Amino acid sequence: MRRIISLLSSVLLGIILYTCASSKPEETSNPMLNIIPSPQNVEMGADIFRLPDNPSIKIDQSIHNSQFLYEFIAYLIPGLTLENAGPGTIELIKDKALDLATEGYILEVDASRITIMAKDDAGILFGIQSLRQLLPADAERGNADLSTYTIPTMKITDFPRFEWRGMHLDVSRHFFPADFVKQYIDMIAFHKMNTFHWHLTDDNGWRLEIKKYPELTKTSAWRVDREHEKWREWSPIKEGEKATYGGFYTQDEVREIVAYAAERNIKVIPEIEMPGHSSEVFAAFPELSCRGERLNVVPGSYWPNVDILCAGNDSVFTFLEDVIDEVVELFPAQYIHIGGDEAQKVRWEACPKCQTRIKAEGLADEHELQSWFIHKMENYILSKGKRIIGWDEILEGGLAPEATVMSWRGEAGGVKAAKAGHDVIMTPTSHCYFDYYQGDPETEPEAIGGYLPLMKVYSYEPIPSELEPDEYKYVLGSQANLWTEFIKTTEHAEYMVLPRMSALSEVVWSAKEARDWNSFQSRIPTLFSRFDALGWNYSLGTFLVEIIPGRLKTDRVNVRIKSEQPRLDIRYTTDGSEPSIASDIYEDKISLTRDAKVKAALFDQQERKGRVSERAFVFHQALKSDTEYHTLYNPRYTGGGKEGLVDGILGSENFRDGTWQGFEGNDLDLLIDLGEEKDIFRVEMNFLQSIKSWIFMPDYIDVSISEDGETWEPIKQVLNEVPEKQEGIIIQRMTADFPTLSTRYIKVLVKNKGACPDWHAGAGGRTWLFTDEVIVR
């Protein structure tokens, strides 16, 4: 039945909604067509509904939050009265026998009445959220004149694709007041999402009152104020300097927020970080660390975060169990998130207690010690009737039996967990980290880095292609994360999530086959009007264009250009010159047959909007050659996989653009099979350096050749000439020239620096090596 409804939705919306699939869709005036997330199935009628002079609402007595629902709708529709006897202008009906999925609803508008039916309270609320978007944006202000407003008759049958549809908020790096947390929950509810992941503890502050340990909120919740300094460049804390920045939520505030969320069908998942990201605890309880030293709560970046809870100290588990005892009383949701990410093992390696624990438990190493730690805490949390969620690092050393994995370092962790029969929540950095820039970093508010425009969020598919159909059930859904290192104000937080939250809401709610970027673009402006009425800050999207290469052939590549601003022209060049008002307007794909640098930008009549985007393409002797990696790239930065360095596509200054291959701490050792003997005289490679992201130039590259792929003859070594302290984004081409020779096999060895130098903020940590192509001339 569900499949049939989805297909009906796809066909109907294809006729009604997506007729605007040109490069410049027009905004529709029909309010139905603007609902986000788009419904599963819509049947349009031929009549209209108009509110009577004295509208009323009748609410089924079995609906638990009926008073809240009445007040909510009455705010949108002034003058609405509650009807207890006869029929109402609006009727809310709960019927457990309805053939609907959980959280689904039927919204029926006929000429005289609006009816919302569901089998559960959640469905009723989501039906109201759709009705809300059928009303004018001014209704959000609570004083709209609806006397002449009409709604087309229709029947919507709707339900979510995924059960987990969430948003995360980090309140440790920067603290946000309880009123804003409630507003954030309102934003989640508006988008028919149902999960609020509350990141309450981290190195920069403990934010939850724990009655048994008042020092946590007296000491660990506060840090010295360095808000006037850059996050990664905070000045040392002076002796006697008072900690004045921070805050925490009292247990009464937490109960109020949890109840507020429950009224809106949102479960609140608390996160208590362990064993890593816990150094703030040592400001109050230094004895819980491996070294027993009292630490200040750090007022900025803390990496590598080597000070973590001591796994060999039984007092640590007494402390954590006491904390969990109070957490389970505050949060009725099924899950507790225990973090588990980025736990550096340096202290454990040198800690006698941790080494004793490893021996006593028969563990192989510190990774298994972390697994033992997570297992121990899972058993305790299970005894309290809850289940754990952890970031995908909890897979290391063996996964706890009942654990749910939150896959953030790409999708590999989620795939591995699902194939082992564990539930997973997909939240990869590539599509779900809303602390990344969504537009041009030169004009956008400060962000942690990266680049995640609205269009890329909308393109996300939460079910990885590596899974088999019988494994799809383990993917509970997806969520976006807002880490707040660079987000100090509520206005900035709103700007970072809107409208990217709108895009993700459609990803996790609507049918995959019915999603369409052009349609979404045509509907999103109506949400902007609502955000304005609600006083929510939001981004208009990026004014950068995206240059997208197709699959390379040995003699050509087709290139597409996309924009988030469909009403503006895209003008482009292919010879590396700057696009101008005289340049060609992009209409369809561009076919390239030789080396080219494509440049493109948006134009509003005579004026260029935003910066110029560019992407280079090269045609060379090794295109589409077979490759053999003796050291494999990191799964977070595959750069196109095993063809990625022989695909002719060069990278941009954004190392997360999908073109760069990244090697963490490892050298690149690559064999290229040209397929037949060819005359060659040069090997070129591009490398990227961004020392703030721990990315350095290689020490050198070695080029060797072979006739049989077994016996190798060294040909050329090229040393790096870029200073290791040079800041900014640097792309450098290293070129090995040699007399013309004939060969079939080429090997390149690229030497990674290995470890960050002593002067670097990440001293001793593994360096990254990034390259985008091996060009053979």
Short mmCIF file of C-alpha atoms in Angstrom, two decimals, residues 274 316-322 324 338 371-383 388:
data_model
loop_
_atom_site.label_atom_id
_atom_site.label_comp_id
_atom_site.label_asym_id
_atom_site.label_seq_id
_atom_site.Cartn_x
_atom_site.Cartn_y
_atom_site.Cartn_z
CA MET A 274 32.44 9.80 27.26
CA VAL A 316 34.94 7.21 36.84
CA PHE A 317 32.17 4.65 36.43
CA THR A 318 30.65 5.53 39.79
CA PHE A 319 30.53 9.16 38.62
CA LEU A 320 29.05 8.31 35.22
CA GLU A 321 26.45 5.97 36.67
CA ASP A 322 25.37 8.67 39.14
CA ILE A 324 23.06 8.62 34.18
CA ILE A 338 27.15 8.77 25.01
CA SER A 371 35.09 -0.82 23.46
CA TRP A 372 35.15 -2.31 26.98
CA PHE A 373 34.34 1.14 28.39
CA ILE A 374 31.37 1.57 26.04
CA HIS A 375 30.11 -1.97 26.75
CA LYS A 376 30.24 -1.32 30.48
CA MET A 377 28.25 1.90 30.19
CA GLU A 378 25.80 0.30 27.78
CA ASN A 379 25.04 -2.45 30.29
CA TYR A 380 24.30 0.13 32.96
CA ILE A 381 22.11 2.23 30.66
CA LEU A 382 20.24 -0.89 29.52
CA SER A 383 19.57 -1.68 33.18
CA ILE A 388 22.72 3.95 23.81
#
